[in-house]
Amino acid sequence: TTIKTYMIDRRMKKAAELLAYTDMKIANIAEAVGFSDQGYFTKSFGRYFGKSPSHYREDVHEKA
């Protein structure tokens, strides 16, 4: 694992945690995990999890 891969993994897992357990806005979550551009965060999150942050949040809340 490269440092870049490790950092992406940590940031995405933290973002997923914040989406699941807080009501923070996606823009605030993006900033909290180190992304200055919400659009880039959304694309990166989609590549990592296969769904947008908003769909991820909806899915987690439907299963609860």
Coordinates of C-alpha atoms in Angstrom, one line a residue:
T1 CA 0.0 0.0 0.0
T2 CA 1.3 3.4 -0.9
I3 CA 0.9 6.4 1.4
K4 CA -1.5 7.9 -1.2
T5 CA -3.7 4.8 -1.2
Y6 CA -3.6 4.7 2.6
M7 CA -4.7 8.4 2.9
I8 CA -7.5 8.0 0.4
D9 CA -8.7 4.9 2.3
R10 CA -8.7 6.7 5.7
R11 CA -10.4 9.8 4.3
M12 CA -13.2 7.8 2.6
K13 CA -13.8 5.7 5.6
K14 CA -14.0 8.8 7.8
A15 CA -16.4 10.4 5.3
A16 CA -18.6 7.3 5.3
E17 CA -18.7 7.4 9.1
L18 CA -19.7 11.1 9.2
L19 CA -22.4 10.5 6.6
A20 CA -23.8 7.6 8.6
Y21 CA -23.7 9.1 12.1
T22 CA -24.1 12.8 11.6
D23 CA -26.3 15.3 9.9
M24 CA -23.4 17.3 8.6
K25 CA -23.8 18.7 5.1
I26 CA -21.8 17.0 2.4
A27 CA -19.7 20.1 1.8
N28 CA -18.7 20.2 5.4
I29 CA -17.8 16.5 5.4
A30 CA -15.7 17.0 2.3
E31 CA -13.8 19.8 4.1
A32 CA -13.5 17.8 7.3
V33 CA -11.8 14.9 5.5
G34 CA -9.4 17.2 3.5
F35 CA -11.2 18.1 0.3
S36 CA -11.4 21.7 -0.7
D37 CA -13.7 21.0 -3.6
Q38 CA -17.0 19.3 -2.9
G39 CA -17.4 18.2 -6.5
Y40 CA -14.1 16.4 -6.5
F41 CA -15.0 14.8 -3.1
T42 CA -18.3 13.6 -4.6
K43 CA -16.5 12.0 -7.6
S44 CA -13.8 10.5 -5.4
F45 CA -16.4 9.1 -3.0
G46 CA -18.4 7.7 -5.9
R47 CA -15.3 5.9 -7.3
Y48 CA -14.5 4.5 -3.9
F49 CA -17.9 3.3 -2.8
G50 CA -19.8 3.0 -6.1
K51 CA -22.4 5.6 -5.1
S52 CA -22.7 9.3 -4.3
P53 CA -22.4 10.5 -0.7
S54 CA -26.1 11.4 -0.6
H55 CA -27.1 7.9 -1.9
Y56 CA -24.7 6.3 0.7
R57 CA -26.4 8.3 3.5
E58 CA -29.8 7.3 2.3
D59 CA -28.9 3.6 2.1
V60 CA -27.4 3.6 5.6
H61 CA -30.4 5.3 7.1
E62 CA -32.8 2.9 5.3
K63 CA -31.0 -0.1 6.8
A64 CA -31.2 1.3 10.3

